[in-house]
CSV table of C-alpha atoms and ligand atoms in Angstrom, one decimal:
chain,number,residue,atom,x,y,z
G,576,MET,CA,42.0,42.0,-53.3
G,577,SER,CA,45.4,41.0,-52.3
G,578,GLN,CA,46.5,41.1,-55.8
G,579,GLN,CA,46.1,45.0,-55.6
G,580,ILE,CA,48.9,45.3,-52.9
G,581,ALA,CA,52.0,46.7,-54.5
G,582,VAL,CA,55.0,44.8,-53.5
G,583,THR,CA,58.8,45.0,-54.1
G,584,ARG,CA,62.0,43.4,-52.7
G,585,GLN,CA,61.8,46.0,-49.8
G,586,THR,CA,58.4,44.4,-48.8
G,587,PHE,CA,60.4,41.3,-48.0
G,588,ASP,CA,62.4,43.2,-45.4
G,589,ASP,CA,59.4,44.7,-44.0
G,590,VAL,CA,56.9,41.9,-43.5
G,591,MET,CA,58.8,38.6,-43.9
G,592,VAL,CA,60.5,36.6,-41.0
G,593,PRO,CA,64.2,37.2,-41.9
G,594,ASN,CA,65.4,33.6,-42.1
G,595,TYR,CA,66.3,34.0,-45.8
G,596,ALA,CA,68.5,36.7,-47.6
G,597,PRO,CA,66.9,36.6,-51.1
G,598,ALA,CA,68.2,38.1,-54.3
G,599,GLN,CA,67.5,41.7,-55.0
G,600,MET,CA,65.3,40.9,-58.1
G,601,VAL,CA,61.8,39.5,-57.7
G,602,PRO,CA,61.0,36.8,-60.4
G,603,VAL,CA,57.5,37.0,-61.7
G,604,ARG,CA,57.3,34.5,-64.6
G,605,GLY,CA,59.4,31.6,-65.9
G,606,GLU,CA,59.4,29.4,-69.0
G,607,GLY,CA,61.7,26.5,-69.4
G,608,SER,CA,65.1,27.7,-68.2
G,609,ARG,CA,64.3,31.3,-68.6
G,610,MET,CA,62.9,33.7,-66.0
G,611,TRP,CA,61.8,37.3,-65.8
G,612,ASP,CA,61.7,39.7,-62.9
G,613,GLN,CA,59.5,42.6,-62.0
G,614,GLU,CA,61.4,44.9,-64.3
G,615,GLY,CA,61.1,42.6,-67.2
G,616,ARG,CA,64.7,41.6,-67.1
G,617,GLU,CA,65.3,38.2,-68.5
G,618,TYR,CA,67.6,35.5,-66.7
G,619,VAL,CA,68.9,32.1,-67.4
G,620,ASP,CA,68.1,29.8,-64.6
G,621,PHE,CA,70.9,27.6,-63.4
G,622,THR,CA,69.2,27.1,-59.9
G,623,GLY,CA,66.3,24.9,-61.1
G,624,GLY,CA,64.6,26.3,-57.9
G,625,ILE,CA,67.3,24.5,-55.9
G,626,ALA,CA,67.2,21.2,-57.8
G,627,VAL,CA,63.5,21.1,-57.9
G,628,ASN,CA,62.2,22.4,-61.3
G,629,ALA,CA,63.6,19.5,-63.2
G,630,LEU,CA,61.4,20.0,-66.2
G,631,GLY,CA,61.6,23.8,-66.2
G,632,HIS,CA,59.1,26.5,-65.5
G,633,ALA,CA,55.5,26.3,-66.5
G,634,ASN,CA,56.1,23.0,-68.2
G,635,PRO,CA,53.0,22.6,-70.6
G,636,GLU,CA,52.6,18.9,-69.9
G,637,LEU,CA,52.6,19.5,-66.2
G,638,VAL,CA,50.2,22.6,-66.5
G,639,LYS,CA,47.8,20.3,-68.2
G,640,VAL,CA,48.0,17.8,-65.4
G,641,ILE,CA,47.3,20.3,-62.7
G,642,GLU,CA,44.4,21.8,-64.7
G,643,GLU,CA,42.8,18.4,-65.2
G,644,GLN,CA,43.3,17.2,-61.7
G,645,ALA,CA,42.2,20.5,-60.1
G,646,ARG,CA,38.9,20.2,-61.7
G,647,LYS,CA,38.5,16.6,-60.3
G,648,VAL,CA,39.8,16.4,-56.6
G,649,TRP,CA,42.6,18.1,-54.9
G,650,HIS,CA,42.5,16.7,-51.3
G,651,ILE,CA,40.5,14.1,-49.6
G,652,GLY,CA,42.5,13.1,-46.5
G,653,ASN,CA,44.0,9.7,-45.7
G,654,GLY,CA,40.8,8.2,-44.6
G,655,TYR,CA,40.4,7.4,-48.4
G,656,THR,CA,43.0,6.3,-51.0
G,657,ASN,CA,43.0,7.9,-54.5
G,658,GLU,CA,43.9,7.0,-58.0
G,659,PRO,CA,46.9,9.2,-58.6
G,660,VAL,CA,48.8,8.0,-55.3
G,661,LEU,CA,48.1,4.5,-56.3
G,662,ARG,CA,49.6,5.1,-59.8
G,663,LEU,CA,52.5,7.0,-58.5
G,664,ALA,CA,53.4,4.3,-55.9
G,665,THR,CA,53.0,1.6,-58.6
G,666,ALA,CA,55.3,3.5,-60.9
G,667,LEU,CA,57.9,4.2,-58.3
G,668,THR,CA,58.0,0.8,-56.9
G,669,GLN,CA,58.2,-0.7,-60.6
G,670,ALA,CA,61.1,1.6,-61.4
G,671,THR,CA,63.2,1.1,-58.2
G,672,PHE,CA,64.2,-1.6,-55.5
G,673,ALA,CA,61.2,-0.8,-53.5
G,674,ASP,CA,58.1,-2.7,-52.7
G,675,LYS,CA,56.3,0.1,-50.9
G,676,ALA,CA,56.1,3.9,-50.9
G,677,PHE,CA,54.8,6.6,-48.3
G,678,PHE,CA,54.3,10.2,-49.3
G,679,CYS,CA,54.5,13.5,-47.7
G,680,ASN,CA,55.2,17.0,-48.6
G,681,SER,CA,58.9,17.8,-48.4
G,682,GLY,CA,62.4,16.4,-48.1
G,683,LEU,CA,62.5,16.8,-44.3
G,684,GLU,CA,59.4,15.1,-43.8
G,685,ALA,CA,60.7,12.2,-45.9
G,686,ASN,CA,63.8,12.0,-43.8
G,687,GLU,CA,61.7,12.3,-40.7
G,688,ALA,CA,59.7,9.4,-41.8
G,689,ALA,CA,62.7,7.4,-42.7
G,690,LEU,CA,64.4,7.9,-39.4
G,691,LYS,CA,61.3,7.2,-37.4
G,692,LEU,CA,60.7,4.0,-39.5
G,693,ALA,CA,64.2,2.8,-38.8
G,694,ARG,CA,63.9,3.3,-35.1
G,695,ARG,CA,60.4,1.8,-35.0
G,696,TYR,CA,61.7,-1.3,-37.1
G,697,ALA,CA,64.5,-1.9,-34.6
G,698,TYR,CA,62.1,-1.6,-31.8
G,699,ASP,CA,59.5,-4.0,-33.4
G,700,HIS,CA,62.4,-6.5,-33.9
G,701,ALA,CA,63.8,-6.2,-30.3
G,702,ALA,CA,62.8,-9.7,-29.3
G,703,GLU,CA,65.0,-11.3,-32.0
G,704,ARG,CA,68.0,-9.8,-30.3
G,705,GLY,CA,66.9,-10.5,-26.6
G,706,GLY,CA,65.3,-6.9,-26.2
G,707,LYS,CA,68.7,-5.1,-26.5
G,708,GLU,CA,68.4,-1.3,-27.1
G,709,LYS,CA,68.9,-0.3,-30.9
G,710,SER,CA,68.3,3.3,-31.7
G,711,GLU,CA,71.5,5.0,-32.6
G,712,ILE,CA,71.6,6.9,-35.9
G,713,ILE,CA,74.9,7.5,-37.7
G,714,SER,CA,75.2,10.4,-40.0
G,715,PHE,CA,78.0,12.5,-41.5
G,716,TYR,CA,79.6,15.8,-41.1
G,717,ASN,CA,78.3,18.5,-43.6
G,718,SER,CA,75.2,16.4,-44.6
G,719,PHE,CA,71.9,18.0,-44.8
G,720,HIS,CA,68.7,16.3,-44.1
G,721,GLY,CA,66.3,19.0,-43.5
G,722,ARG,CA,65.2,21.5,-40.8
G,723,SER,CA,62.9,19.9,-38.4
G,724,LEU,CA,64.5,19.5,-35.0
G,725,PHE,CA,65.2,15.6,-35.6
G,726,THR,CA,66.4,15.9,-39.3
G,727,VAL,CA,68.5,19.2,-38.5
G,728,SER,CA,70.1,17.3,-35.6
G,729,VAL,CA,70.8,14.3,-37.8
G,730,GLY,CA,72.4,16.7,-40.3
G,731,GLY,CA,76.0,17.2,-40.0
G,732,GLN,CA,76.3,21.0,-39.5
G,733,ALA,CA,76.5,22.1,-35.9
G,734,LYS,CA,75.6,25.8,-36.7
G,735,TYR,CA,72.1,24.6,-37.8
G,736,THR,CA,71.2,23.2,-34.4
G,737,GLU,CA,72.7,26.2,-32.4
G,738,GLY,CA,70.3,27.5,-29.9
G,739,PHE,CA,67.6,24.9,-30.7
G,740,GLY,CA,68.5,22.6,-27.9
G,741,PRO,CA,67.9,20.1,-26.3
G,742,ILE,CA,68.2,18.2,-29.5
G,743,PRO,CA,67.1,14.5,-29.8
G,744,ALA,CA,69.6,12.0,-28.4
G,745,GLY,CA,71.3,9.0,-30.0
G,746,ILE,CA,72.7,10.7,-33.1
G,747,MET,CA,76.5,10.3,-34.1
G,748,HIS,CA,78.3,12.3,-36.8
G,749,LEU,CA,81.3,10.9,-38.6
G,750,PRO,CA,83.5,11.9,-41.4
G,751,TYR,CA,82.0,11.5,-44.9
G,752,ASN,CA,83.9,9.0,-47.1
G,753,ASP,CA,85.8,7.6,-44.2
G,754,LEU,CA,84.7,4.0,-43.9
G,755,GLU,CA,87.3,2.9,-41.2
G,756,THR,CA,85.8,5.5,-38.6
G,757,VAL,CA,82.4,4.0,-39.5
G,758,ARG,CA,83.7,0.5,-39.0
G,759,ALA,CA,85.2,1.6,-35.7
G,760,THR,CA,81.9,3.2,-34.5
G,761,ILE,CA,79.0,1.2,-35.8
G,762,SER,CA,77.7,-1.6,-33.4
G,763,ASP,CA,74.6,-3.6,-32.8
G,764,ALA,CA,73.0,-0.7,-31.1
G,765,THR,CA,73.0,1.2,-34.5
G,766,ALA,CA,69.5,1.4,-35.9
G,767,ALA,CA,70.4,3.3,-39.1
G,768,VAL,CA,73.1,5.0,-41.2
G,769,ILE,CA,71.8,7.8,-43.2
G,770,VAL,CA,73.9,9.2,-46.2
G,771,GLU,CA,73.5,11.4,-49.1
G,772,PRO,CA,75.1,9.6,-52.2
G,773,VAL,CA,76.2,13.1,-53.3
G,774,GLN,CA,76.3,15.7,-50.4
G,775,GLY,CA,74.3,18.6,-52.1
G,776,GLU,CA,74.1,21.5,-49.6
G,777,GLY,CA,77.5,20.4,-48.1
G,778,GLY,CA,79.4,21.2,-51.3
G,779,VAL,CA,78.4,18.9,-54.0
G,780,LEU,CA,80.6,16.1,-52.9
G,781,PRO,CA,80.0,12.7,-54.4
G,782,ALA,CA,80.4,9.6,-52.1
G,783,ASP,CA,83.3,7.2,-53.1
G,784,PRO,CA,81.7,4.0,-54.5
G,785,GLU,CA,83.8,2.0,-52.0
G,786,PHE,CA,82.3,4.0,-49.2
G,787,LEU,CA,78.8,3.2,-50.0
G,788,LYS,CA,79.5,-0.4,-50.6
G,789,GLY,CA,81.3,-0.6,-47.2
G,790,LEU,CA,78.4,1.1,-45.5
G,791,ARG,CA,76.1,-1.5,-47.1
G,792,GLU,CA,78.2,-4.4,-45.7
G,793,LEU,CA,78.5,-2.8,-42.2
G,794,CYS,CA,74.9,-2.2,-42.0
G,795,ASP,CA,74.2,-5.8,-43.0
G,796,GLN,CA,76.7,-7.1,-40.4
G,797,HIS,CA,75.1,-5.1,-37.6
G,798,GLY,CA,71.5,-5.2,-38.6
G,799,ALA,CA,71.2,-1.5,-39.1
G,800,LEU,CA,69.1,0.0,-41.9
G,801,LEU,CA,70.9,2.0,-44.6
G,802,ILE,CA,69.0,5.1,-45.6
G,803,PHE,CA,69.9,7.0,-48.7
G,804,ASP,CA,68.8,10.6,-48.7
G,805,GLU,CA,68.1,11.1,-52.4
G,806,VAL,CA,66.1,14.3,-51.8
G,807,GLN,CA,68.5,16.3,-54.0
G,808,THR,CA,70.1,13.4,-56.1
G,809,GLY,CA,66.7,11.7,-57.0
G,810,VAL,CA,64.3,11.8,-59.9
G,811,GLY,CA,66.9,12.0,-62.7
G,812,ARG,CA,69.2,14.7,-61.2
G,813,THR,CA,72.5,12.6,-61.5
G,814,GLY,CA,71.6,10.9,-64.9
G,815,THR,CA,69.8,7.8,-63.6
G,816,LEU,CA,66.4,7.8,-61.9
G,817,TYR,CA,68.1,7.6,-58.5
G,818,ALA,CA,71.8,7.8,-57.9
G,819,TYR,CA,72.0,4.3,-56.1
G,820,GLU,CA,71.6,2.7,-59.4
G,821,GLN,CA,74.9,4.1,-60.5
G,822,TYR,CA,76.7,3.1,-57.2
G,823,GLY,CA,75.3,-0.5,-57.4
G,824,VAL,CA,74.4,-0.2,-53.8
G,825,THR,CA,70.7,-0.6,-52.7
G,826,PRO,CA,69.4,1.2,-49.6
G,827,ASP,CA,66.9,-0.1,-47.2
G,828,ILE,CA,64.9,3.1,-47.2
G,829,LEU,CA,65.3,5.8,-50.0
G,830,THR,CA,63.9,9.4,-49.3
G,831,THR,CA,63.0,11.6,-52.3
G,832,ALA,CA,61.4,14.9,-52.8
G,833,LYS,CA,62.6,18.2,-54.8
G,834,ALA,CA,62.5,17.2,-58.4
G,835,LEU,CA,59.6,14.8,-57.7
G,836,GLY,CA,57.0,17.5,-57.9
G,837,ASN,CA,58.8,19.9,-60.3
G,838,GLY,CA,58.0,22.5,-57.7
G,839,TYR,CA,54.5,21.3,-56.4
G,840,PRO,CA,55.3,20.3,-52.8
G,841,ILE,CA,55.8,16.4,-52.4
G,842,GLY,CA,58.1,14.1,-50.6
G,843,GLY,CA,58.2,10.3,-50.2
G,844,ILE,CA,60.0,7.3,-48.9
G,845,LEU,CA,60.6,4.1,-50.8
G,846,THR,CA,61.3,0.8,-48.9
G,847,THR,CA,60.8,-3.0,-48.6
G,848,SER,CA,57.6,-4.6,-47.5
G,849,LYS,CA,59.4,-6.1,-44.5
G,850,ILE,CA,60.4,-2.7,-43.2
G,851,ALA,CA,57.3,-1.0,-44.3
G,852,ALA,CA,55.4,-3.3,-42.0
G,853,SER,CA,56.7,-1.2,-39.0
G,854,PHE,CA,54.4,1.6,-40.1
G,855,SER,CA,51.3,-0.1,-39.1
G,856,PRO,CA,48.1,2.0,-39.1
G,857,GLY,CA,48.3,5.0,-36.5
G,858,THR,CA,52.2,4.8,-36.2
G,859,HIS,CA,52.8,7.7,-38.5
G,860,GLY,CA,50.9,10.1,-40.9
G,861,CYS,CA,50.7,13.2,-42.8
G,862,THR,CA,47.6,15.3,-43.7
G,863,TYR,CA,48.4,16.4,-47.2
G,864,GLY,CA,50.7,13.5,-48.0
G,865,GLY,CA,49.7,11.5,-51.0
G,866,ASN,CA,46.9,13.9,-51.9
G,867,PRO,CA,45.6,13.6,-55.5
G,868,LEU,CA,46.8,16.9,-56.9
G,869,ALA,CA,50.5,16.4,-55.7
G,870,THR,CA,50.6,12.8,-56.8
G,871,ALA,CA,49.1,13.4,-60.1
G,872,ILE,CA,51.8,16.0,-60.9
G,873,ALA,CA,54.5,13.6,-59.6
G,874,GLY,CA,53.1,10.8,-61.6
G,875,ARG,CA,53.6,12.9,-64.8
G,876,VAL,CA,56.9,14.2,-63.7
G,877,LEU,CA,58.1,10.6,-63.3
G,878,GLU,CA,56.8,9.5,-66.6
G,879,LEU,CA,58.7,12.5,-68.3
G,880,ILE,CA,61.9,12.0,-66.5
G,881,ASN,CA,62.2,8.3,-66.5
G,882,THR,CA,63.0,8.0,-70.1
G,883,ALA,CA,66.2,7.3,-71.9
G,884,GLU,CA,65.9,10.5,-73.8
G,885,THR,CA,65.8,12.6,-70.5
G,886,LEU,CA,68.4,10.6,-68.6
G,887,ASN,CA,71.0,10.3,-71.4
G,888,GLY,CA,70.2,14.2,-71.9
G,889,VAL,CA,71.4,14.8,-68.2
G,890,LYS,CA,74.7,13.2,-69.0
G,891,ALA,CA,75.2,15.2,-72.3
G,892,ARG,CA,74.5,18.3,-70.4
G,893,HIS,CA,76.7,17.4,-67.7
G,894,ASP,CA,79.7,17.1,-70.1
G,895,HIS,CA,78.7,20.3,-71.7
G,896,PHE,CA,78.7,22.1,-68.4
G,897,VAL,CA,82.0,20.8,-67.2
G,898,LYS,CA,83.6,21.6,-70.6
G,899,GLY,CA,82.3,25.1,-70.4
G,900,ILE,CA,83.2,25.7,-66.7
G,901,GLU,CA,86.7,24.3,-67.3
G,902,ALA,CA,87.1,26.8,-70.3
G,903,ILE,CA,86.2,29.7,-68.0
G,904,ASN,CA,88.5,28.4,-65.6
G,905,ALA,CA,91.4,28.0,-68.1
G,906,ARG,CA,91.1,31.8,-68.6
G,907,HIS,CA,90.3,33.0,-65.1
G,908,GLY,CA,92.0,30.4,-62.9
G,909,VAL,CA,89.4,30.6,-59.9
G,910,PHE,CA,88.3,26.9,-59.5
G,911,ASP,CA,90.4,24.1,-57.9
G,912,GLN,CA,87.9,21.5,-59.1
G,913,VAL,CA,84.7,20.7,-60.9
G,914,ARG,CA,82.8,17.9,-59.4
G,915,GLY,CA,79.3,16.2,-59.1
G,916,MET,CA,77.1,13.9,-61.1
G,917,GLY,CA,74.7,14.7,-63.9
G,918,LEU,CA,73.2,18.1,-63.4
G,919,LEU,CA,74.3,18.5,-59.9
G,920,ILE,CA,77.7,20.1,-60.4
G,921,GLY,CA,79.9,22.0,-58.1
G,922,ALA,CA,82.8,24.3,-58.9
G,923,VAL,CA,85.2,24.5,-55.9
G,924,LEU,CA,86.9,27.8,-55.5
G,925,LYS,CA,90.7,27.9,-55.1
G,926,PRO,CA,91.9,28.8,-51.5
G,927,ALA,CA,92.7,32.4,-52.9
G,928,PHE,CA,89.0,32.9,-53.5
G,929,ALA,CA,87.8,31.1,-50.4
G,930,GLY,CA,84.3,32.5,-49.3
G,931,ARG,CA,83.6,34.1,-52.6
G,932,ALA,CA,80.9,31.7,-54.1
G,933,LYS,CA,78.2,34.2,-53.0
G,934,ASP,CA,79.9,37.0,-54.7
G,935,ILE,CA,79.9,35.0,-57.9
G,936,VAL,CA,76.3,34.5,-57.5
G,937,VAL,CA,75.6,38.1,-57.0
G,938,GLU,CA,77.6,39.2,-59.8
G,939,SER,CA,75.7,36.5,-62.1
G,940,GLU,CA,72.4,37.9,-61.2
G,941,LYS,CA,73.6,41.4,-62.5
G,942,ASN,CA,74.5,39.6,-65.7
G,943,GLY,CA,71.3,37.8,-66.2
G,944,LEU,CA,72.1,34.5,-64.5
G,945,MET,CA,70.5,32.7,-61.7
G,946,LEU,CA,73.0,30.7,-59.8
G,947,LEU,CA,73.5,28.7,-56.4
G,948,VAL,CA,76.1,28.3,-53.8
G,949,ALA,CA,76.9,25.1,-51.8
G,950,GLY,CA,78.6,26.6,-48.7
G,951,GLY,CA,81.0,29.4,-49.0
G,952,ASP,CA,83.5,28.0,-51.4
G,953,VAL,CA,81.4,26.1,-54.1
G,954,VAL,CA,79.3,27.4,-57.0
G,955,ARG,CA,76.5,25.0,-57.6
G,956,PHE,CA,74.7,24.2,-60.8
G,957,ALA,CA,71.4,22.5,-60.7
G,958,PRO,CA,69.4,23.6,-63.8
G,959,SER,CA,66.4,21.9,-65.2
G,960,LEU,CA,67.2,18.5,-66.7
G,961,ASN,CA,66.0,19.6,-70.1
G,962,ILE,CA,67.8,22.9,-70.2
G,963,PRO,CA,68.4,23.8,-73.9
G,964,PHE,CA,72.1,23.7,-74.8
G,965,ALA,CA,71.8,27.3,-76.1
G,966,ASP,CA,70.6,28.4,-72.6
G,967,ILE,CA,73.7,26.6,-71.0
G,968,ASP,CA,75.8,28.5,-73.4
G,969,ALA,CA,74.2,31.8,-72.6
G,970,GLY,CA,74.3,31.1,-68.8
G,971,LEU,CA,78.1,30.2,-69.1
G,972,ALA,CA,78.9,33.5,-70.8
G,973,SER,CA,77.2,35.4,-68.0
G,974,LEU,CA,79.0,33.3,-65.5
G,975,GLU,CA,82.4,34.3,-67.1
G,976,LYS,CA,81.5,37.9,-66.8
G,977,ALA,CA,80.7,37.4,-63.1
G,978,VAL,CA,83.9,35.3,-62.4
G,979,ALA,CA,86.1,37.9,-64.3
G,980,THR,CA,84.7,40.6,-62.0
G,981,VAL,CA,85.2,38.6,-58.8
G,982,ALA,CA,88.7,37.5,-59.9
G,983,ALA,CA,89.7,41.2,-60.7
G,984,THR,CA,88.5,42.5,-57.2
G,985,ALA,CA,90.2,39.6,-55.5
G,986,LYS,CA,93.5,40.5,-57.2
G,987,ALA,CA,92.9,44.3,-56.4
G,988,ALA,CA,92.3,43.4,-52.7
Y,1276,PLP,C1,66.7,19.9,-49.8
Y,1276,PLP,C2,67.1,18.6,-49.0
Y,1276,PLP,C3,66.4,18.2,-47.9
Y,1276,PLP,C4,65.3,19.0,-47.3
Y,1276,PLP,O1,64.3,19.0,-48.2
Y,1276,PLP,P1,63.1,20.1,-47.8
Y,1276,PLP,O2,62.1,19.9,-48.7
Y,1276,PLP,O3,63.7,21.5,-47.7
Y,1276,PLP,O4,62.6,19.8,-46.4
Y,1276,PLP,C5,66.9,17.1,-47.3
Y,1276,PLP,N1,67.9,16.3,-47.8
Y,1276,PLP,C6,68.6,16.7,-48.8
Y,1276,PLP,C7,69.7,16.0,-49.4
Y,1276,PLP,C8,68.3,17.9,-49.4
Y,1276,PLP,O5,69.1,18.4,-50.4
């Protein structure tokens, strides 16, 4: 019956809570890195559903898994375990530093679990330090860790907690990539340091290798846990299964989500047996977490992404993108810098074009390209990891038209 209701973009303004400002077109179908809207207009998709659809839209291998698992069992609750979740946890622990996995439905839930686990771990080991309080969390300005009250408070953008107080206590924010400030601030009262290896929402800003290495040493000195939020950087996005591998720095807890389900909601944390022990039965939980449908899909996603072919393909596409963006920039001179890792790329606008990233996205849409921002001054590219090179070229041609329009209006203004 609900299929009969006629809907348009206007319906969004009529019946949806206005916490988003979606594009004017309404996508109805996707295939690989192409999408079509209600009017049948075609787009190249450089958004990847915000770094989620790592294997493209309607991936036939994943459609098959969904169909097969949907006929067996979708959900049973955590009073029972299931085969797909056990296979996924085995695959993830074999592929990473971790011994144990916990599953939930989203990035924020993964970070919420990681932060709770870190505090609980400090609490459980209080006797070893004479019962001294250890609950502080160190995080970084411009970081993004999700929108629950705890994770948004840990995140480093004050505007996202405005009006939602009182916010949880014991959270400190420090400048990203500034090891000396961390050294001066961290103490034996610090339970955890949480950091994105590449700040995604905060502007596609990679961590300096020395920064992450230094955080590891400082955490070890003070008995604090190092949490890597790899919700955006994980599952192949940077050209390795997780970004920590390229940095050569191993976290105590890693959070993952976004690409793990290719759009089917799933999140998780990976950690060691010693730390995992602090989540004993009853301490934490998640009704849908680890359900067989989500974990069957994620298991196949992981198999398809964690191959030399896919991961090397990410690196090749990175180079192709950067060359293409730099060629556009050579003609239009709008970007100061192109940065990022793998297929998480940010083009930083020159000061003369400050605040115009959204304008480029809007113009791109008119030219058949779906694109992202990361803040007001950075155009973000997070396409599927298997985007065909021809689609990259087609999308970049649309981007050039959008950039030319915005550059012209900026000069006119
Ligand atoms: C997207 C994102 C989150 C939040 O994930 P949700 O699934 O929206 O809750 C957390 N951390 C990082 C780094 C992200 O990019």
